[in-house]
Coordinates of C-alpha atoms in Angstrom, one line a residue:
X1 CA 49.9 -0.7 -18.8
X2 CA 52.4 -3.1 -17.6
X3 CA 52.6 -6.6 -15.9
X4 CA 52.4 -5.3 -12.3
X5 CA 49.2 -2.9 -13.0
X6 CA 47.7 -6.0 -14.6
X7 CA 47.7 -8.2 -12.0
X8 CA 46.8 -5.3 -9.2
X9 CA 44.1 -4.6 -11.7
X10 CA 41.8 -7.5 -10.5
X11 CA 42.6 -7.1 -6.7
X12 CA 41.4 -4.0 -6.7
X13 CA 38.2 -4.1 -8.3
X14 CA 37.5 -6.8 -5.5
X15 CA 38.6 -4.7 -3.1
X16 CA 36.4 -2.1 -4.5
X17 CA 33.4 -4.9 -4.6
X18 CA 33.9 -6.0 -0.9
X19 CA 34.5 -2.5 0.0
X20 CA 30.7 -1.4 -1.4
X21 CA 29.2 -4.3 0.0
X22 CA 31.0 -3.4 3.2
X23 CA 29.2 0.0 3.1
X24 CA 25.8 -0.9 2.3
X25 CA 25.8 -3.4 5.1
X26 CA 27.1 -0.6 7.6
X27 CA 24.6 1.5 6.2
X28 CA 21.8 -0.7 7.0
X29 CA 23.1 -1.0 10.7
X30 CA 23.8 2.2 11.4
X31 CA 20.6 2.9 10.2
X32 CA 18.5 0.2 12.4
X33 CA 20.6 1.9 15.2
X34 CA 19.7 5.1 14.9
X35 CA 15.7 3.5 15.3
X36 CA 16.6 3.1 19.2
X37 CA 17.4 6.6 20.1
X38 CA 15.0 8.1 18.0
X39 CA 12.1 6.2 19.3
X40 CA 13.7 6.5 22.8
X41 CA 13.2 10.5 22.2
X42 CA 9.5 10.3 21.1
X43 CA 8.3 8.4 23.5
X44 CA 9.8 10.7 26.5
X45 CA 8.9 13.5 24.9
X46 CA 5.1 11.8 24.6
X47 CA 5.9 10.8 28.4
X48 CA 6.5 14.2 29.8
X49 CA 4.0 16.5 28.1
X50 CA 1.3 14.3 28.9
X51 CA 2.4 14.7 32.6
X52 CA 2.4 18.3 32.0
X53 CA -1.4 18.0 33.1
X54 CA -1.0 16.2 35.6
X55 CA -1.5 12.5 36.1
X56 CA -3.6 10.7 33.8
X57 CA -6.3 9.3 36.5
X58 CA -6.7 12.6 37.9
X59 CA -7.1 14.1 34.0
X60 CA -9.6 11.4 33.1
X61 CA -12.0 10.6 36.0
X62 CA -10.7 12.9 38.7
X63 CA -14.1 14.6 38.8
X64 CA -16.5 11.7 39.1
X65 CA -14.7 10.1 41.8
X66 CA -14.2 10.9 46.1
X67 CA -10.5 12.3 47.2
X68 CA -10.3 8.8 48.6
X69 CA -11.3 7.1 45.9
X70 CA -8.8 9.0 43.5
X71 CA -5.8 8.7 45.5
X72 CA -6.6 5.1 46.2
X73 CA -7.2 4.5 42.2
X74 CA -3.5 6.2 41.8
X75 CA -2.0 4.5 44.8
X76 CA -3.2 1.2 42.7
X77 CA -1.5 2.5 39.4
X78 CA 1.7 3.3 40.6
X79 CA 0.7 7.5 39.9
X80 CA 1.8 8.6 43.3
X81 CA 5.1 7.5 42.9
X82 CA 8.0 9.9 41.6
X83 CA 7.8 11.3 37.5
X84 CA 11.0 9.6 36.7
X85 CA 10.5 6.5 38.4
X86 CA 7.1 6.5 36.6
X87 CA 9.1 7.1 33.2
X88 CA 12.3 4.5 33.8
X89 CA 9.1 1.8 34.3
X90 CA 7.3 2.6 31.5
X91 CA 10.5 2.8 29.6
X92 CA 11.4 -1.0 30.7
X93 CA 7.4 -2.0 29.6
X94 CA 7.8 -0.5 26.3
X95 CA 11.0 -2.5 25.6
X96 CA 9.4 -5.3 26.3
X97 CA 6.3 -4.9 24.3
X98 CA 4.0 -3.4 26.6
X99 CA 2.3 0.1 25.4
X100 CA 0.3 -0.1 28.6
X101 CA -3.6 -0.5 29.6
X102 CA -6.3 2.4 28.6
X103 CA -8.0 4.0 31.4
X104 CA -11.6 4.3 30.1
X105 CA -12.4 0.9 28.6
X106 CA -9.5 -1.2 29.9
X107 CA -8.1 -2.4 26.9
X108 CA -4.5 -3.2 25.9
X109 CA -2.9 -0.3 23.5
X110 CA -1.5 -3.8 21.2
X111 CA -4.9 -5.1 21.0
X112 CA -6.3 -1.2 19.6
X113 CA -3.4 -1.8 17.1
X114 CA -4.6 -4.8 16.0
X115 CA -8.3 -3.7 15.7
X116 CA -7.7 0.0 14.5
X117 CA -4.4 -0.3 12.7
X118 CA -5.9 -2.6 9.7
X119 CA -8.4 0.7 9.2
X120 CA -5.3 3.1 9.2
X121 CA -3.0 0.9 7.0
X122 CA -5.7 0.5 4.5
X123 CA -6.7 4.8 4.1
X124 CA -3.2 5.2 3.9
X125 CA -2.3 2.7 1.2
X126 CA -5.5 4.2 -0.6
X127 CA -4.2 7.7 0.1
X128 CA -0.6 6.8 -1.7
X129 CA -1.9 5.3 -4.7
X130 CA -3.7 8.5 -5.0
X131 CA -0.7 10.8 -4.0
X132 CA 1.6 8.5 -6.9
X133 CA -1.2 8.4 -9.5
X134 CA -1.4 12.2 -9.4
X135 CA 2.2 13.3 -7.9
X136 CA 4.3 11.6 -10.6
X137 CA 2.2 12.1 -13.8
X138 CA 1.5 15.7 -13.7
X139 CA 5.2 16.5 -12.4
X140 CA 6.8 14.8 -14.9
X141 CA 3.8 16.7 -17.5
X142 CA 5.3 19.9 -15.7
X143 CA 8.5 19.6 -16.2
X144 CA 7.7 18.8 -20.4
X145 CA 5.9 22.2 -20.5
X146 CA 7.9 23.4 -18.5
X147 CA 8.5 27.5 -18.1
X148 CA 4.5 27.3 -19.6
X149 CA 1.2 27.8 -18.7
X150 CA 0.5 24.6 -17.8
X151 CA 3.3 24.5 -15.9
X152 CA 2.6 27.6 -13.6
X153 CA -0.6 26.1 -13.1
X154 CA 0.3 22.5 -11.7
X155 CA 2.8 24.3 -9.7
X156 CA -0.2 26.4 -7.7
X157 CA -2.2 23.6 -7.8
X158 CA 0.7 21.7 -6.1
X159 CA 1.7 24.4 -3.5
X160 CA -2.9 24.3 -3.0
X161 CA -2.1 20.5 -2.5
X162 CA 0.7 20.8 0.2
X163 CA -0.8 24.2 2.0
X164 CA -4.3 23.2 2.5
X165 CA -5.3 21.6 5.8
X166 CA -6.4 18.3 5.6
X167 CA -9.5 19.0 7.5
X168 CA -10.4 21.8 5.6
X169 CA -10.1 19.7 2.2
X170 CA -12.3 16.6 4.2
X171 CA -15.1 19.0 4.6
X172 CA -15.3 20.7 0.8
X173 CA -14.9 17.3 0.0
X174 CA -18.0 16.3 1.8
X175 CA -20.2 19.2 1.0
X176 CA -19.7 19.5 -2.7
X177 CA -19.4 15.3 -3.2
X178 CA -21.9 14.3 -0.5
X179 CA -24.1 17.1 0.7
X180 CA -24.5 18.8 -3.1
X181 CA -23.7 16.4 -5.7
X182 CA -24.6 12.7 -3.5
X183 CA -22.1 10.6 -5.4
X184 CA -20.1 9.6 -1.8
X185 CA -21.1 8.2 1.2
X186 CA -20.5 11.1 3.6
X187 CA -18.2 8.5 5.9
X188 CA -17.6 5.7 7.4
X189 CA -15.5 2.7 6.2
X190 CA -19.0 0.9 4.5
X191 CA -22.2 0.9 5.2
X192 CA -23.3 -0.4 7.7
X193 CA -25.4 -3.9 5.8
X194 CA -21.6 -4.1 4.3
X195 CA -19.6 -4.1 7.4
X196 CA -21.8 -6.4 9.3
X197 CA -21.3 -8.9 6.2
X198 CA -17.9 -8.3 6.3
X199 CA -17.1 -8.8 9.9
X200 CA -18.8 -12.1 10.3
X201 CA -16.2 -13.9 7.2
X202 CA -14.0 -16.3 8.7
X203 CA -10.4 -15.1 9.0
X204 CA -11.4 -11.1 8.4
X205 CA -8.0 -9.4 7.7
X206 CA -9.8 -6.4 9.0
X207 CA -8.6 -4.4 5.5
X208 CA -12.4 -3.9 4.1
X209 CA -11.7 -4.3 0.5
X210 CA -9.7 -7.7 0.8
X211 CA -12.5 -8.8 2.9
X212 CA -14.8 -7.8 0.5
X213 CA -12.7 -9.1 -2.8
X214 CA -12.4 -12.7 -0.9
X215 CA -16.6 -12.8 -0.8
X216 CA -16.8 -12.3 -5.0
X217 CA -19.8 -10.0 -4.6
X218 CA -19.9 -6.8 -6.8
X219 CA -21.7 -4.9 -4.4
X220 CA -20.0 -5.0 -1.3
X221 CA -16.5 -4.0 -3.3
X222 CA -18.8 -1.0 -4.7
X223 CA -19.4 -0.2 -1.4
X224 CA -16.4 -0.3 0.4
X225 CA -14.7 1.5 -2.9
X226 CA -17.1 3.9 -2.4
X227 CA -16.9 4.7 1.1
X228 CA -12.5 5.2 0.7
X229 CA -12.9 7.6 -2.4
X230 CA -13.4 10.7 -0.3
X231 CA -10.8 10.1 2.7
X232 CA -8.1 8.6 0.2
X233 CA -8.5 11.9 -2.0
X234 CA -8.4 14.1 0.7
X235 CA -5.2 12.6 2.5
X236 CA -3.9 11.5 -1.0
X237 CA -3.8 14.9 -2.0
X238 CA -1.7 16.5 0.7
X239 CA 1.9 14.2 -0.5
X240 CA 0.5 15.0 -3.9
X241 CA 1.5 17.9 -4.4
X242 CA 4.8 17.2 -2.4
X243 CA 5.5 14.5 -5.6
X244 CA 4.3 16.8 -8.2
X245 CA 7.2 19.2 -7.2
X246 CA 9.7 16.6 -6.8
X247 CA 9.6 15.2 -9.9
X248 CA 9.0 18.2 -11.9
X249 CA 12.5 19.5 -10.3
X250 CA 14.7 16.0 -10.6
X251 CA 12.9 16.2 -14.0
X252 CA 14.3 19.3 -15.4
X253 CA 17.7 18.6 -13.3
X254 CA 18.1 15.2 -14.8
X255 CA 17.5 16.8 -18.3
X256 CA 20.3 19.5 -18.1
X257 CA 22.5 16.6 -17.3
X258 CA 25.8 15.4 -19.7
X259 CA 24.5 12.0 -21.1
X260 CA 21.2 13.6 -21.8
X261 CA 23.0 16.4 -23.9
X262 CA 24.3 13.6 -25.6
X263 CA 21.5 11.7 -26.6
X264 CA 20.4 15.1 -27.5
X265 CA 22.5 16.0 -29.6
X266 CA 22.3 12.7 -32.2
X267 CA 19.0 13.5 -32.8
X268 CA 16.9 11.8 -30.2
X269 CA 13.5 13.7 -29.3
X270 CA 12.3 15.2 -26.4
X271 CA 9.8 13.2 -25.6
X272 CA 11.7 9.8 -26.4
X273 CA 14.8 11.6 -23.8
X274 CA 11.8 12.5 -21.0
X275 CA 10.6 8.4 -20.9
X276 CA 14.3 6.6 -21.7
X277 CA 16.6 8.6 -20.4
X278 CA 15.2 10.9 -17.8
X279 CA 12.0 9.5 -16.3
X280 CA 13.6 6.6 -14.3
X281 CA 16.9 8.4 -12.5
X282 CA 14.2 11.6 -11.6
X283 CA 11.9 8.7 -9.7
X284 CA 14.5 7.9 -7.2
X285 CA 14.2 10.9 -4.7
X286 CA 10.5 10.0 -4.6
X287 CA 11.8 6.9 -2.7
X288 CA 13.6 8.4 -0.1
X289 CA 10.7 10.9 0.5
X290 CA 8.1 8.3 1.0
X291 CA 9.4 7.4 4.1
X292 CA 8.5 11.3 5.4
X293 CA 5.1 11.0 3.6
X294 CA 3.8 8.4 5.1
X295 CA 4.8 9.5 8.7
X296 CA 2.9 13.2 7.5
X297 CA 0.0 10.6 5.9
X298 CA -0.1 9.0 9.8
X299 CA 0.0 12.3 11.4
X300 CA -3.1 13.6 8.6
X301 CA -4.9 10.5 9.1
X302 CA -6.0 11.4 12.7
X303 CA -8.1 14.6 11.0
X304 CA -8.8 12.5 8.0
X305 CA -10.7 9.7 10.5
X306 CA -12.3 12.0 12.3
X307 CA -13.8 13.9 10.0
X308 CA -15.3 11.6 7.9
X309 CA -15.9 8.8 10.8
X310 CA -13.2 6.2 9.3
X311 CA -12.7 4.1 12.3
X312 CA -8.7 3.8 12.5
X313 CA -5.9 4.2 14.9
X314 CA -6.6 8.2 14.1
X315 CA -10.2 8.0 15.0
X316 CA -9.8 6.0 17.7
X317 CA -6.6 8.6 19.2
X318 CA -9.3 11.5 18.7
X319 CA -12.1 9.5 20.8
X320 CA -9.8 8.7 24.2
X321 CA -8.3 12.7 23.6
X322 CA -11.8 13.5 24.0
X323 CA -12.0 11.4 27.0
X324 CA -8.8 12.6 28.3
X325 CA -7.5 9.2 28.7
X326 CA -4.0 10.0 28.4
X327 CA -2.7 6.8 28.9
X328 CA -4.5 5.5 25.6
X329 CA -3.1 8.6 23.9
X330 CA 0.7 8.4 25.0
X331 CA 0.8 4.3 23.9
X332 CA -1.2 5.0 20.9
X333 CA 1.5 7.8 20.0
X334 CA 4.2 5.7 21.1
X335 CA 3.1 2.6 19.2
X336 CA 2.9 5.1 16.1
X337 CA 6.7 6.3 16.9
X338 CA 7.9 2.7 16.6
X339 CA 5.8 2.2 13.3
X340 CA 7.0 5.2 11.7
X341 CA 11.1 4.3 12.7
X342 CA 10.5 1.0 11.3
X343 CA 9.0 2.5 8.2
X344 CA 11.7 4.9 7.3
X345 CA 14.2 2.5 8.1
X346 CA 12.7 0.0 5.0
X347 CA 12.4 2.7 3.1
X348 CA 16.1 4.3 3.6
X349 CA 17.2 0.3 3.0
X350 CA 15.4 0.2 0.0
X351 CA 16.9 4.1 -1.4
X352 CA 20.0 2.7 -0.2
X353 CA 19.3 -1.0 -2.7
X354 CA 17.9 1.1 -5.5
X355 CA 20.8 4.0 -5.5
X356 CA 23.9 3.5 -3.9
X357 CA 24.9 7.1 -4.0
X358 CA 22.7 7.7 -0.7
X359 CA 25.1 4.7 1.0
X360 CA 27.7 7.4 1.5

């Protein structure tokens, strides 16, 4: 090496330090950018095929009311004026924070979040700790035996996972755990001694089981535990199987890789290369997926609340469907649009922390 490579030698490995930086950071804006157009798409597509019936009034009450009293009811909402002047407004409320007013009970779609979203965050935090404590273990027990018996069976049981309707799996769920066997409350978030105890603590949080952990009492944890083993299985299971077959695959491709050969060959055991060696690089993908998960665990959680009467943003979406008040549904859906964007965004910032490979 001579003198002048020497002294380049440092300039460039800060060049190449302020040049990574430099692309994580424009990774992380470009994508927090990309949340405006794709939330700008949702929401019109929500916008037009809920005019596709027609105008919500019309859909939700058009029957009970006079062909005076309707048209003066739509005159008062704005309904008579042109679709796309109707859509450029509600695209200037939305960017200012306003998802709009429901038609049946004339509440605000923000205040819903607030009273329903707590019931939704909490089954779908229940339903990943279940998708993670079954997903990852028996993938990575898959890809040990793998080419084996056991192996062929997680993988059905996986593809059983992914391919069976969440509905479907709510019900057997039910009958064999609640209608047969009676060791689960056949719904609802708690009982209903539970929730009145719960609702009356001072600063609720509105997530049942940090309610019920703040009050110290054995029972009323019991219960509420109780009451989310069902719905958490049931959701959980769906992105289960999606993680048991993602790890059993980065699994056996991490295995076949060059440094693993090489630990291999001085000797070092199979099961000793799975956990050091193998186990940690195969967890990353898992990250990046998550994002996707949840947004299918939101989209599941609508069947999920409704068919075991968990009374979340889902359950609540079912209800004003049923009452064809579209305006409810296109701000709920809306609202859920923005939440998922923001979600994948963390989650593609926190791939993009954890393994800069996915930076470029």
């Amino acid at each position: 090496m001579t003198i002048a490579d020497t002294a380049t030698a440092p300039a460039a490995a800060a060049t190449g330090k302020t040049s990574g930086g430099g692309g994580l950071g424009r990774y992380i804006l470009v994508r927090f950018l990309l949340i405006i157009p794709t939330v700008f798409i949702l929401v019109t597509l929500v916008f037009f095929l809920m005019r596709v019936v027609g105008d919500p009034i019309s859909a939700s009450v058009g029957g009970r009311l006079t062909p005076d009293q309707l048209n003066a009811r739509l005159a008062e909402a704005g309904y008579d004026r042109p679709v796309l002047v109707q859509y450029f407004e509600y695209i200037g409320q939305i960017f200012t924070g306003d998802f709009g007013r429901t038609l049946t009970d004339n509440r605000e779609i923000s205040e819903i979040l607030v009273t329903y979203g707590t019931g939704t965050l909490e089954l779908v935090i229940y339903s990943l700790i279940v998708a993670l404590a079954v997903g990852i273990p028996l993938g990575r027990f898959a890809a040990y035996r793998r080419d084996q018996i056991p192996d062929a069976l997680l993988r059905i049981f996986a593809i059983l996972c992914y391919a069976t309707p969440v509905f479907f799996a709510a019900l057997l769920l039910k009958l064999v755990f609640s209608v047969w066997l009676g060791w689960f409350p056949l719904g609802g978030r708690a009982s209903t001694s539970t929730q009145l105890v719960l609702d009356r603590i001072s600063g609720s949080t509105g997530i049942n089981i940090i309610d019920a952990l703040r009050t110290g009492r054995w029972d009323l944890i019991s219960d509420v535990l109780a009451h989310a083993v069902l719905p958490a299985v049931a959701l959980g299971l769906l992105t289960a199987g999606v993680f048991l077959r993602l790890v059993r695959t980065n699994l056996i491709g991490t295995l076949s890789m060059d440094y693993v050969d090489a630990a291999r060959s001085r000797g070092v055991r199979e099961g000793r290369l799975l956990r050091k060696h193998a186990y940690k690089p195969a967890l990353i993908p898992i990250i990046t997926v998550m994002g996707m998960q949840i947004a299918l665990m939101l989209g599941g959680a609508i069947l999920t609340e409704t068919a075991f009467g968990w009374r979340g943003l889902g359950f609540q979406l079912a209800q004003y469907l049923g009452a064809r008040d579209f305006v409810a549904v296109q701000g709920i859906v809306a609202l859920l649009a923005v939440i998922v964007a923001l979600t994948n965004f963390a989650v593609d910032v926190l791939a993009a922390l954890i393994d800069p490979r996915v930076r470029y």
